[in-house]
Coordinates of C-alpha atoms (C1' of nucleotides) in Angstrom, one line a residue:
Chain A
X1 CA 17.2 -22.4 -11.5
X2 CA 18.0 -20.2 -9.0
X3 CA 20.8 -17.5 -8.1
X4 CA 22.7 -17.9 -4.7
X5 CA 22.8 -15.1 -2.7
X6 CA 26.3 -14.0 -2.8
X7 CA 27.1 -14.1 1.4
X8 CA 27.3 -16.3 4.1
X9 CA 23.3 -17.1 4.3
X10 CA 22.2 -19.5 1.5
X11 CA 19.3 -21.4 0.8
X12 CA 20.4 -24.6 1.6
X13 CA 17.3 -26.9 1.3
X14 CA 14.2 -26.2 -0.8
X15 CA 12.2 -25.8 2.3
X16 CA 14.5 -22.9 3.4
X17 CA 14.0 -21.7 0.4
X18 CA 10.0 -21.9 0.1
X19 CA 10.1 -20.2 3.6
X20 CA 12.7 -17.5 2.8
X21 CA 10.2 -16.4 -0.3
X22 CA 6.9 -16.1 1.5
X23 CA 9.1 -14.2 4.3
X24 CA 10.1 -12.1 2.2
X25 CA 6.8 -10.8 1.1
X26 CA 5.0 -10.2 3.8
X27 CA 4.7 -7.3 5.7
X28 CA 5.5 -6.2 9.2
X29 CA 2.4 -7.2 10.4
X30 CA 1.7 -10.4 8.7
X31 CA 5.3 -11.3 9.9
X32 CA 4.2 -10.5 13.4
X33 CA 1.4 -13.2 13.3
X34 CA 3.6 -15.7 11.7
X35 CA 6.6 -15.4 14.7
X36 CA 3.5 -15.4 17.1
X37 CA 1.8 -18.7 16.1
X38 CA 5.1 -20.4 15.7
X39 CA 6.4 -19.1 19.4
X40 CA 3.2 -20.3 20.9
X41 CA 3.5 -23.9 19.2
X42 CA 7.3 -24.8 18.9
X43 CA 9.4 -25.1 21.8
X44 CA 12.0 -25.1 20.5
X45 CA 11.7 -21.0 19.5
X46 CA 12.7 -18.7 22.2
X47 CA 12.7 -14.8 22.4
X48 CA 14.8 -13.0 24.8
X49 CA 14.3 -10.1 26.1
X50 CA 17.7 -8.8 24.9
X51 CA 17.9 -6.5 21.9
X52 CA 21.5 -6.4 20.0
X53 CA 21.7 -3.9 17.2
X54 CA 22.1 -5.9 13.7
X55 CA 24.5 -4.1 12.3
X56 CA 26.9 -3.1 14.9
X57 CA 26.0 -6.1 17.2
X58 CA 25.7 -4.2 20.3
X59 CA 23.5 -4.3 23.4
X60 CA 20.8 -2.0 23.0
X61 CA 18.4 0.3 25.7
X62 CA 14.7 -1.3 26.1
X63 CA 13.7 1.2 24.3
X64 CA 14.7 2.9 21.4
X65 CA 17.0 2.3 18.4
X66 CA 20.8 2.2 18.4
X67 CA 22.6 5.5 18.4
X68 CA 25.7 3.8 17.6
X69 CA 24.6 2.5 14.1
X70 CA 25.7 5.7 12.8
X71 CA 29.5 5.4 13.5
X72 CA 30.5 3.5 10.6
X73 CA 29.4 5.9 8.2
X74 CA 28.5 8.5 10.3
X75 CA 30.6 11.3 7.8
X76 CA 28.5 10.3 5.0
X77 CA 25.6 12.2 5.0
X78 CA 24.8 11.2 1.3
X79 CA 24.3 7.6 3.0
X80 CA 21.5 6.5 4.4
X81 CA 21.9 4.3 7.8
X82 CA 19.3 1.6 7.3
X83 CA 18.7 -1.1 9.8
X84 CA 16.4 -3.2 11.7
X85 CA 14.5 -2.0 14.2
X86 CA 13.0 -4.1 16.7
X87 CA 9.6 -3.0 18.4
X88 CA 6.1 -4.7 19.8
X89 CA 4.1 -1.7 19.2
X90 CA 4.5 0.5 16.3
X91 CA 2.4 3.3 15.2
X92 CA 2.7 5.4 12.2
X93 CA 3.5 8.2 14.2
X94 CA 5.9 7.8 17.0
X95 CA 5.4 11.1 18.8
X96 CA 1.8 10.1 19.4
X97 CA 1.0 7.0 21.6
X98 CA 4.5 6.6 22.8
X99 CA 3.6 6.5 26.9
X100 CA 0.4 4.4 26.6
X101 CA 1.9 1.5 24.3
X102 CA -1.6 -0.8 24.0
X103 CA -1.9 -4.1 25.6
X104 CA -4.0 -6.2 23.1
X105 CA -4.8 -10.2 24.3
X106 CA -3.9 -11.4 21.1
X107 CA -5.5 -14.6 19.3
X108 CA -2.9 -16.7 18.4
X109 CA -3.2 -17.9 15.2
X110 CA -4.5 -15.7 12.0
X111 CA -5.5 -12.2 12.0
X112 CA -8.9 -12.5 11.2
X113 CA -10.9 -9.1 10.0
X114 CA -11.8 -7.9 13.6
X115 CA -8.3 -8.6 15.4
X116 CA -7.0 -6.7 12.4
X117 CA -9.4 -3.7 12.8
X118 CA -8.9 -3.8 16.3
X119 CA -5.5 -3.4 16.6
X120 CA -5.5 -0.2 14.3
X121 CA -8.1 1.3 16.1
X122 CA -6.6 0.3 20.0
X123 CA -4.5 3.6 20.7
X124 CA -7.3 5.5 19.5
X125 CA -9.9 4.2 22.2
X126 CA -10.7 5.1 25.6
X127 CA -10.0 2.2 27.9
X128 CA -13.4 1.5 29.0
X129 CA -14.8 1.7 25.5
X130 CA -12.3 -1.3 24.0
X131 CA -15.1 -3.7 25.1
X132 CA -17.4 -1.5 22.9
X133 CA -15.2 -2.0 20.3
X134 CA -14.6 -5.7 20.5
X135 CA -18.2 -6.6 21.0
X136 CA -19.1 -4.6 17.8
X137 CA -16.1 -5.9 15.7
X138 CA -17.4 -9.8 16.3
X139 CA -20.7 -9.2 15.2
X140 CA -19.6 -8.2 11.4
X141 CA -21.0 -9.9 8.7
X142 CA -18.9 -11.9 5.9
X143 CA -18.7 -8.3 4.2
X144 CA -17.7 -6.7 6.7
X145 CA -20.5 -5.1 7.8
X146 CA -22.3 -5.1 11.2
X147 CA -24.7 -7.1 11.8
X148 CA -26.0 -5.7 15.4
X149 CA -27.8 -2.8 16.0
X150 CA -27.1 0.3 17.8
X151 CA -29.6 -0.1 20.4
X152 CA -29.2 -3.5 20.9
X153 CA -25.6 -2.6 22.0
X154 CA -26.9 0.5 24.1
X155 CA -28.7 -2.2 26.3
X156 CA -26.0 -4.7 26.0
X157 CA -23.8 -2.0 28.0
X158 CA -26.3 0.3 29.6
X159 CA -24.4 3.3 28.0
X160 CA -25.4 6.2 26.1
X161 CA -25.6 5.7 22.1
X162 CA -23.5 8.8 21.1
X163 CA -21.0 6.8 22.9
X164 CA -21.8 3.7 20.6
X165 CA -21.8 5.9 17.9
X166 CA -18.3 7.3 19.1
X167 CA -16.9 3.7 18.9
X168 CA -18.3 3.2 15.4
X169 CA -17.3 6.2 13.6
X170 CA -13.3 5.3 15.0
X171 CA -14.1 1.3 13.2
X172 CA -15.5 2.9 10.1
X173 CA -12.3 4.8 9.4
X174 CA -9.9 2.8 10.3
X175 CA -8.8 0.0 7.4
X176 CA -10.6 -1.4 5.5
X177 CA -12.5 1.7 5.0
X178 CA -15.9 1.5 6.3
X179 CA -15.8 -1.8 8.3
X180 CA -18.7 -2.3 10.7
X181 CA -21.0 0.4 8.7
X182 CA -24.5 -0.7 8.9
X183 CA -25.4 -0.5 5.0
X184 CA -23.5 -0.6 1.9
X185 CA -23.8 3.5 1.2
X186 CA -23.2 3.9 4.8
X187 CA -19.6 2.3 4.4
X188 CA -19.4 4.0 0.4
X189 CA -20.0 7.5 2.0
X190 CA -17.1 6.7 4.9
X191 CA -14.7 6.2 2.5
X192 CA -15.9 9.5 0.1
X193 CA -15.2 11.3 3.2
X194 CA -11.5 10.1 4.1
X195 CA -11.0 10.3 -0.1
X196 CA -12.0 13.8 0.2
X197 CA -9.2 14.9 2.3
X198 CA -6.9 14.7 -0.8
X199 CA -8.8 13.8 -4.0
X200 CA -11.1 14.9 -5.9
X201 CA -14.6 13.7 -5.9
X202 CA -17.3 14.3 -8.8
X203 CA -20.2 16.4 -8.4
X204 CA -23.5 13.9 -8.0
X205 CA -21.5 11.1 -6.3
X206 CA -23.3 11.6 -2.8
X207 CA -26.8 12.0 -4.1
X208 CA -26.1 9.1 -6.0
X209 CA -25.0 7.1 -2.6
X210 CA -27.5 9.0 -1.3
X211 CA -31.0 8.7 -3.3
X212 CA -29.9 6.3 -6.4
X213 CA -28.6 3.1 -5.0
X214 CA -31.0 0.8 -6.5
X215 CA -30.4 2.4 -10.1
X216 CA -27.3 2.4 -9.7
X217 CA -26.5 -1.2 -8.9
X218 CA -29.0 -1.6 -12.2
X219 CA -26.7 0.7 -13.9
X220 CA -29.9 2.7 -15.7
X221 CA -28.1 5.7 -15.8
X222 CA -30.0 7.4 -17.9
X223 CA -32.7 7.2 -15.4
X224 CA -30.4 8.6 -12.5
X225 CA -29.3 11.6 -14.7
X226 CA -33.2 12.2 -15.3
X227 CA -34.0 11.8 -11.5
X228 CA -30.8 13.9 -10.9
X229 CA -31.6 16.5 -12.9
X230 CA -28.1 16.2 -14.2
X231 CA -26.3 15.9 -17.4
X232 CA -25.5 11.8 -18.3
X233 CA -22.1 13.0 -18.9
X234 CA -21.3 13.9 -15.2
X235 CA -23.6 10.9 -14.0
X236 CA -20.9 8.4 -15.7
X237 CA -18.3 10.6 -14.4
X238 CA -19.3 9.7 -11.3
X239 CA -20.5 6.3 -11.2
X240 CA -16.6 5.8 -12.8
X241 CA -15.2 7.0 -9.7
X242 CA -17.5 5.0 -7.2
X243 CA -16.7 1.8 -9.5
X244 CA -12.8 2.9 -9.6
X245 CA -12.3 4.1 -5.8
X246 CA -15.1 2.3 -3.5
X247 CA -16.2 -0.9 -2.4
X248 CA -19.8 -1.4 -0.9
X249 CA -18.0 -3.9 0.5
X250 CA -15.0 -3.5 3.3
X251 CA -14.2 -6.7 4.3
X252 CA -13.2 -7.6 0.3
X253 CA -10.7 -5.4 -0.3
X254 CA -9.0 -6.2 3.2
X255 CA -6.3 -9.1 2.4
X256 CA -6.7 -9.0 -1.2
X257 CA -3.2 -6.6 -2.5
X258 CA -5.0 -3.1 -2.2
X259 CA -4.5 -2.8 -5.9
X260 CA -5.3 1.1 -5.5
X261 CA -3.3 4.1 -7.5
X262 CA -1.0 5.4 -6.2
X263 CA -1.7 8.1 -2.8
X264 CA -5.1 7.2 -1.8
X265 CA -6.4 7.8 1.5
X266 CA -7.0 4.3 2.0
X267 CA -3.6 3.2 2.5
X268 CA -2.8 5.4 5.3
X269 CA -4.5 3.6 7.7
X270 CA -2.0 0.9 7.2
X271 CA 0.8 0.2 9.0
X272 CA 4.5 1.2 7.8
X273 CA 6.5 -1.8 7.5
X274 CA 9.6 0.9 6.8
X275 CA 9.9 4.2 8.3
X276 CA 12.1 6.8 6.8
X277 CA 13.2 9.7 8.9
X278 CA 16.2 12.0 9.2
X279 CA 18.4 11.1 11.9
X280 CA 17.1 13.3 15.4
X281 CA 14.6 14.7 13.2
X282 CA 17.5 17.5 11.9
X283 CA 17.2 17.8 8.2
X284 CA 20.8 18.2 8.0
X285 CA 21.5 14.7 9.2
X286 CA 21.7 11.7 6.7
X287 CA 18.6 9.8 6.4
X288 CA 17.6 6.6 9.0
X289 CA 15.8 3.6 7.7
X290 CA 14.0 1.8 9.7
X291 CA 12.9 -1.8 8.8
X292 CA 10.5 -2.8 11.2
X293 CA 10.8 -6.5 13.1
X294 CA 7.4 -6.3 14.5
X295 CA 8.6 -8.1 17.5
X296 CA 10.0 -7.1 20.9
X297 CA 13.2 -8.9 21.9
X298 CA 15.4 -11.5 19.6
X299 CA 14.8 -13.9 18.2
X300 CA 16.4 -17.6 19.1
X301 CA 16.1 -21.5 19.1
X302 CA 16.5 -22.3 23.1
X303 CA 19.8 -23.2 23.4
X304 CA 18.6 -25.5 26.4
X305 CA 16.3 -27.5 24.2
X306 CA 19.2 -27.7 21.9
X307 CA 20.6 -29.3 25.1
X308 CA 17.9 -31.5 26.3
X309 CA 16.6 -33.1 23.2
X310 CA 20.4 -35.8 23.8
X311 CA 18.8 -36.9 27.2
X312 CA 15.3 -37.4 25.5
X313 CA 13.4 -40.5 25.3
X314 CA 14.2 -42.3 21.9
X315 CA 10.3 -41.8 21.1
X316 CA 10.2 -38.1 21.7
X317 CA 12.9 -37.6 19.5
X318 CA 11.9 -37.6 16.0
X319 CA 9.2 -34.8 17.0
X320 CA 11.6 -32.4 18.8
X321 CA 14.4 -32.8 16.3
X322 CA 11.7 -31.1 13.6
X323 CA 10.6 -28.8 16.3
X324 CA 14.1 -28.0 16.2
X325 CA 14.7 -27.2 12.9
X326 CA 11.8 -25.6 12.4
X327 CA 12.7 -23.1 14.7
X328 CA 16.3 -22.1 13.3
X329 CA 14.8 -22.5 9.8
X330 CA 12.5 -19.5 10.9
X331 CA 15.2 -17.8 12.7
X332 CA 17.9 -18.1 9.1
X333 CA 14.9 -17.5 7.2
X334 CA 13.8 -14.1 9.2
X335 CA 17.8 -12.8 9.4
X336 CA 17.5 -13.5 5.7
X337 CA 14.6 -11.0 4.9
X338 CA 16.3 -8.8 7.3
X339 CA 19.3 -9.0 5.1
X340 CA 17.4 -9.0 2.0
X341 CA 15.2 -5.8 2.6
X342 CA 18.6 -3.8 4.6
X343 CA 20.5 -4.0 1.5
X344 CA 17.2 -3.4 -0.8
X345 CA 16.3 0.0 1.2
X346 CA 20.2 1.2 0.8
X347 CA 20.4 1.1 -2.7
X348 CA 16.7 2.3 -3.2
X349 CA 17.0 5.7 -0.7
X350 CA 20.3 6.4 -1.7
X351 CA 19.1 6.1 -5.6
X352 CA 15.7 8.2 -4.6
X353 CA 16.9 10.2 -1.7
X354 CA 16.5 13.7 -4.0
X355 CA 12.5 12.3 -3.9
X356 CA 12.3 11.3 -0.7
X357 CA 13.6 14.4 0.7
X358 CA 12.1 17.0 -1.8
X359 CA 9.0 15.4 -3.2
X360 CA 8.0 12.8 -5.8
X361 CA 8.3 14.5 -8.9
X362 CA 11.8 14.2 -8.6
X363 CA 12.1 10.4 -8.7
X364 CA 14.7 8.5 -10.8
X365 CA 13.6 5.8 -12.7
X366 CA 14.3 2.8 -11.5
X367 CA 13.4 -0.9 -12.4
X368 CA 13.2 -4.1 -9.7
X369 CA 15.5 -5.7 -12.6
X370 CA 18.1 -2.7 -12.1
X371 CA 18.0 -3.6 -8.2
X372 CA 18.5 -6.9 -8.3
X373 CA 21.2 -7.2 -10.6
X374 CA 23.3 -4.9 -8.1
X375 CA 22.4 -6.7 -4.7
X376 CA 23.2 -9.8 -7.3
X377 CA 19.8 -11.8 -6.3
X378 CA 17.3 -12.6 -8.8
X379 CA 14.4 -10.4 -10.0
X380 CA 11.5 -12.4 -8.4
X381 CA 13.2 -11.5 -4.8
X382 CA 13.0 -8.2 -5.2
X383 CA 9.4 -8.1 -6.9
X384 CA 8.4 -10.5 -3.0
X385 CA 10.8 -7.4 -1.1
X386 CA 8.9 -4.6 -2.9
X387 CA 5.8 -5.9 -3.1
X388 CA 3.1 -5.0 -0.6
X389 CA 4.8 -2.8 1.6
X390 CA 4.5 0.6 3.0
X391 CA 7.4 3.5 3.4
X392 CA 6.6 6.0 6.1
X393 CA 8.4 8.8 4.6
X394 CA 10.1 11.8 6.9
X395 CA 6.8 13.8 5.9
X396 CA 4.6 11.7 8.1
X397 CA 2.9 10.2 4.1
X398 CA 2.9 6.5 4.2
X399 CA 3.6 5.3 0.1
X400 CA 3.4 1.9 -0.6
X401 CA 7.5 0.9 -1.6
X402 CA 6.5 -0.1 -5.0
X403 CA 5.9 4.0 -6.1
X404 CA 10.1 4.0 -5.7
X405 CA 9.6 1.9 -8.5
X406 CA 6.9 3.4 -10.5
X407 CA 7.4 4.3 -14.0
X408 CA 5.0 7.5 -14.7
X409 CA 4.6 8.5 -10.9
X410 CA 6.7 11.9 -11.1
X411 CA 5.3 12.6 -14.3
X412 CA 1.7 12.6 -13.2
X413 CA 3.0 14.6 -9.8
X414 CA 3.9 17.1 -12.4
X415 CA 0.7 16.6 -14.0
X416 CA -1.0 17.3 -11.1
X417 CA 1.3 20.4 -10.1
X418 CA 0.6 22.2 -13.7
X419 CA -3.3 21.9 -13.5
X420 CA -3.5 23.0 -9.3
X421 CA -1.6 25.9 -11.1
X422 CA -3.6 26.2 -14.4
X423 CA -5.5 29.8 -14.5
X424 CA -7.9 27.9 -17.1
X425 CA -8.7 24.6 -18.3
X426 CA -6.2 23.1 -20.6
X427 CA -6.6 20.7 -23.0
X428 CA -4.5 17.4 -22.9
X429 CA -2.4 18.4 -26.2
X430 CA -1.9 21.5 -24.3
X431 CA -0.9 20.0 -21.2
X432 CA 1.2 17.5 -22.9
X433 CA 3.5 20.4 -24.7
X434 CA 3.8 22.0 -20.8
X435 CA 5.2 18.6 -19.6
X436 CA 7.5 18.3 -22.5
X437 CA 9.1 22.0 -21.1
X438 CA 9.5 20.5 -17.9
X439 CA 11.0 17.4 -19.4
X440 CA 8.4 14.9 -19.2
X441 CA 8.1 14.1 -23.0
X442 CA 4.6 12.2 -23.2
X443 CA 2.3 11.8 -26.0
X444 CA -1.4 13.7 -25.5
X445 CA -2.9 10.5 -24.9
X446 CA -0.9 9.5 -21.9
X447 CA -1.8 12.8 -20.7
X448 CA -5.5 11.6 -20.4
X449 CA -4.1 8.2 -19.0
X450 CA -2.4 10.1 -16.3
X451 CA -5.4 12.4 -15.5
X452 CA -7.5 9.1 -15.4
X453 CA -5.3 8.0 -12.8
X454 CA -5.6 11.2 -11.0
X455 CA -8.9 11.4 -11.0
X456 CA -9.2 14.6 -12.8
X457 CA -11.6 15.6 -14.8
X458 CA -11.4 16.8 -18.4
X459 CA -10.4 20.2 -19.5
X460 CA -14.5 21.0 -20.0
X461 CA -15.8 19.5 -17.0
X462 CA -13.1 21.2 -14.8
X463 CA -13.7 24.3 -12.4
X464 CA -11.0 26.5 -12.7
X465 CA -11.6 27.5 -9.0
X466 CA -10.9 25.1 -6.2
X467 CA -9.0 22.1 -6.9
X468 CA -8.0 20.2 -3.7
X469 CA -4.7 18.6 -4.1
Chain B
dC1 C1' -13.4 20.6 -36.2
dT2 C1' -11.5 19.7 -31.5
dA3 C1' -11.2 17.1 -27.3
dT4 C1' -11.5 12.8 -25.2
dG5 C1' -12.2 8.0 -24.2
dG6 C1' -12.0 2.9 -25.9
dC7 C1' -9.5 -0.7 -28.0
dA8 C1' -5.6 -2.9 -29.2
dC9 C1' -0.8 -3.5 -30.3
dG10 C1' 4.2 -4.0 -29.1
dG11 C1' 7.7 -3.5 -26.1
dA12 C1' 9.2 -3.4 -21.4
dT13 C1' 8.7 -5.3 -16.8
dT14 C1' 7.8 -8.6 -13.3
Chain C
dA1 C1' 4.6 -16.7 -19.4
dA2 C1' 1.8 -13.1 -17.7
dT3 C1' 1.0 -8.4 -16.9
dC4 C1' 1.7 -3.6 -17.3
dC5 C1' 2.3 0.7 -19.8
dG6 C1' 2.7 4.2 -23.4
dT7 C1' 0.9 5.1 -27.7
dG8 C1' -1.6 5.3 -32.1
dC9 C1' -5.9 5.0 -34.4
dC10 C1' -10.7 5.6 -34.5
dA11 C1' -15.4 6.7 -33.0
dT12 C1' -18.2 9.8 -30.7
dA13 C1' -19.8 14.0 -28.3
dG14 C1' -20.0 18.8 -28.1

DNA sequence: CTATGGCACGGATT
DNA sequence: AATCCGTGCCATAG
């Protein structure tokens, strides 16, 4: 049993169907790879170089998005304009590698781990050191680690090894964290770094990396404290954290659903599939949203093949015909998504435009259930739209879109807000009655739950000074 | 005795 | 139907 979506596109056949789901939840880049391998196999599929605005249907400049979309609500500035923008190349930020747009030789079929990596990392490289780049990124290992040494690639190139070492430090940050380190801690003490910028990391978790690695992975803790010289107590604080927030591993949190809490630093190396911004970058302006179509030009079935496949030899005809609908399957099933994520993003901005603009702790709370029983679709299709997706928001912060939906997530920003603030430590009952003032009734457990999450320490463990945010 | 984390239960959500 | 989340109860550490 299924619901019918409400407008002129339905699922028609099961296939459409099947296709419209799995479109539906990927993301940007995934749908990228999917267009790509179908262009290069299926005749029938064309892509023209012509870009018409979705909304208001009208020719748009090579570059850039359509100023036009404004006009029907233009007078609405509680309204966000949402839409889909076309592009080849996007980048988080748009003001940075605007002129130089990178020209990658793309495999055709499936993003394997070093495509991905490279195509993250592409803007950020100097043109002669892609090769660099390349040759390191084939010769990972099944965990993502490399599998070549330095000096073996210093003679490879006849170049210096700082500029090796260059290329390698611009793989290991890019995503998955720590890709193409040489060692497990290597990669573990990559991603501690990047985590640093905006977490909090326990005392003892580097000398652990560092010095403790084969106790560690034995779990004798009591022997690390004692080699330490540290208290037990902080050694399971920290061995929590590295079990919690790293992976000795990169390549094995790569496709699997980076199942992280909320605002880690690992997700902003990923690409936005939805950028939020105010319109010409004036905070009096309504909000723009963009939903990326990760491809350059429209999308079409040939309207000469259409043609041709009458005057085709009776043989032939049974394989172009599927070629055929293949191709304007994709084409309905992509203007579907479109559709589908369009109307998604203008309920969910205009419901959590008050967070978007001022900051989390002011989000609504809002269920996928609530959502689809507006747009009039069923539940699962907005649990495929949200899932797995990443909002750029006008602060520059990439979120993943499911925190619109998250339950406790302006609770714990508040959380976090009353202990950056705290002159001293606070216990969680105490804590808990602050919340309840600021209107976050929770019990003094999920107070702890919510610290957990945070990955802040208990009241007696804490350091009134210095607490990054 | 207080603060906190583990376990488990029930209701909501997906 | 499976999973997630807030919460209460209890054990344990300090």
């Amino acid at each position: 049993m299924f619901q019918i979506q409400s407008h002129a596109l339905r699922p028609l056949t099961t296939a459409h169907l099947a296709q419209t789901m799995t479109l539906l939840s990927m993301t940007a880049d995934e749908l990228r790879q999917e267009i790509e391998a179908e262009l290069s196999t299926n005749p029938a599929l064309e892509m023209v170089e012509e870009r018409r605005c979705p909304t208001c249907n009208r020719l748009l400049p090579p570059h850039g998005s359509c100023p036009m979309c404004s006009c029907p609500k233009s007078d609405d500035s509680e309204e966000p304009i949402v839409f889909i923008s076309p592009r080849e190349d996007f980048t988080p930020r748009s003001d940075r590698y605007e002129d130089n747009a990178p020209e990658i030789d793309q495999p055709a079929m499936g993003a394997d781990l070093p495509t991905y990596v490279f195509r993250q990392i592409a803007p950020e490289l100097a043109e002669e050191d892609r090769p660099i780049a390349a040759f390191l990124l084939t010769r990972l290992d099944n965990d993502g680690l490399l599998s070549v040494g330095i000096d073996e690639t210093v003679r490879y190139f006849h170049v210096l090894p700082s500029r090796v070492e260059n290329v390698l430090s611009i793989i290991k940050r890019a995503n998955p964290v720590g890709v193409g380190s040489r060692s497990p801690q290597e990669a573990l003490l990559v991603q501690i770094e990047l985590l640093a910028e905006n977490k909090y990391i326990p005392d003892f978790t580097v000398e652990i990396i560092m010095n403790g690695m084969d106790k560690l992975s034995r779990h004798q803790l009591t022997e690390l404290a004692h080699q330490l010289n540290a208290s037990t107590r902080k050694i399971q604080e920290a061995v929590r954290f590295i079990s919690e927030n790293l992976n000795p591993f990169p390549s094995r949190s790569h496709w699997g659903d980076v199942r992280l809490p909320s605002r880690t630093a690992v997700q902003v190396y990923r690409q936005p599939d939805i950028i939020i911004n105010y319109l010409n970058n004036d905070v009096n302006n309504p909000l723009v949203v963009e939903i990326i179509m990760p491809v350059y030009g429209t999308l079409r079935v040939n309207p000469l093949f259409r043609q041709a496949i009458r005057q085709v030899e009776p043989k032939k005809k049974d394989a172009w015909r599927s070629d055929l609908e293949k191709a304007s399957l994709l084409v309905k099933c992509i203007q579907q998504r479109n559709h589908t994520m369009q109307r998604l993003m203008q309920r969910v901005v205009s419901i959590q435009r008050v967070a978007i603009v001022q900051g989390e702790r002011y989000l609504r709370q809002l269920t996928r259930a609530e959502i689809a029983v507006k747009l009039e679709v069923h539940e699962s299709t907005i649990s495929r739209a949200v899932s797995s997706k990443t909002v750029q928001l006008p602060n520059g912060r990439i979120v993943p879109l499911s925190s619109f939906f998250d339950r406790s997530l302006n609770a714990r920003t508040v959380l976090c807000e009353l202990i950056s603030e705290e002159s001293k430590p606070m216990s969680d009952s105490e804590l808990a009655k602050l919340m309840a003032k600021e209107g976050f009734q929770v019990a003094r457990r999920t107070v702890a739950k919510y610290r957990a999450m945070e990955g802040i320490l208990p009241a007696h463990l804490r350091n009134t000074v210095s607490y990054p945010v």
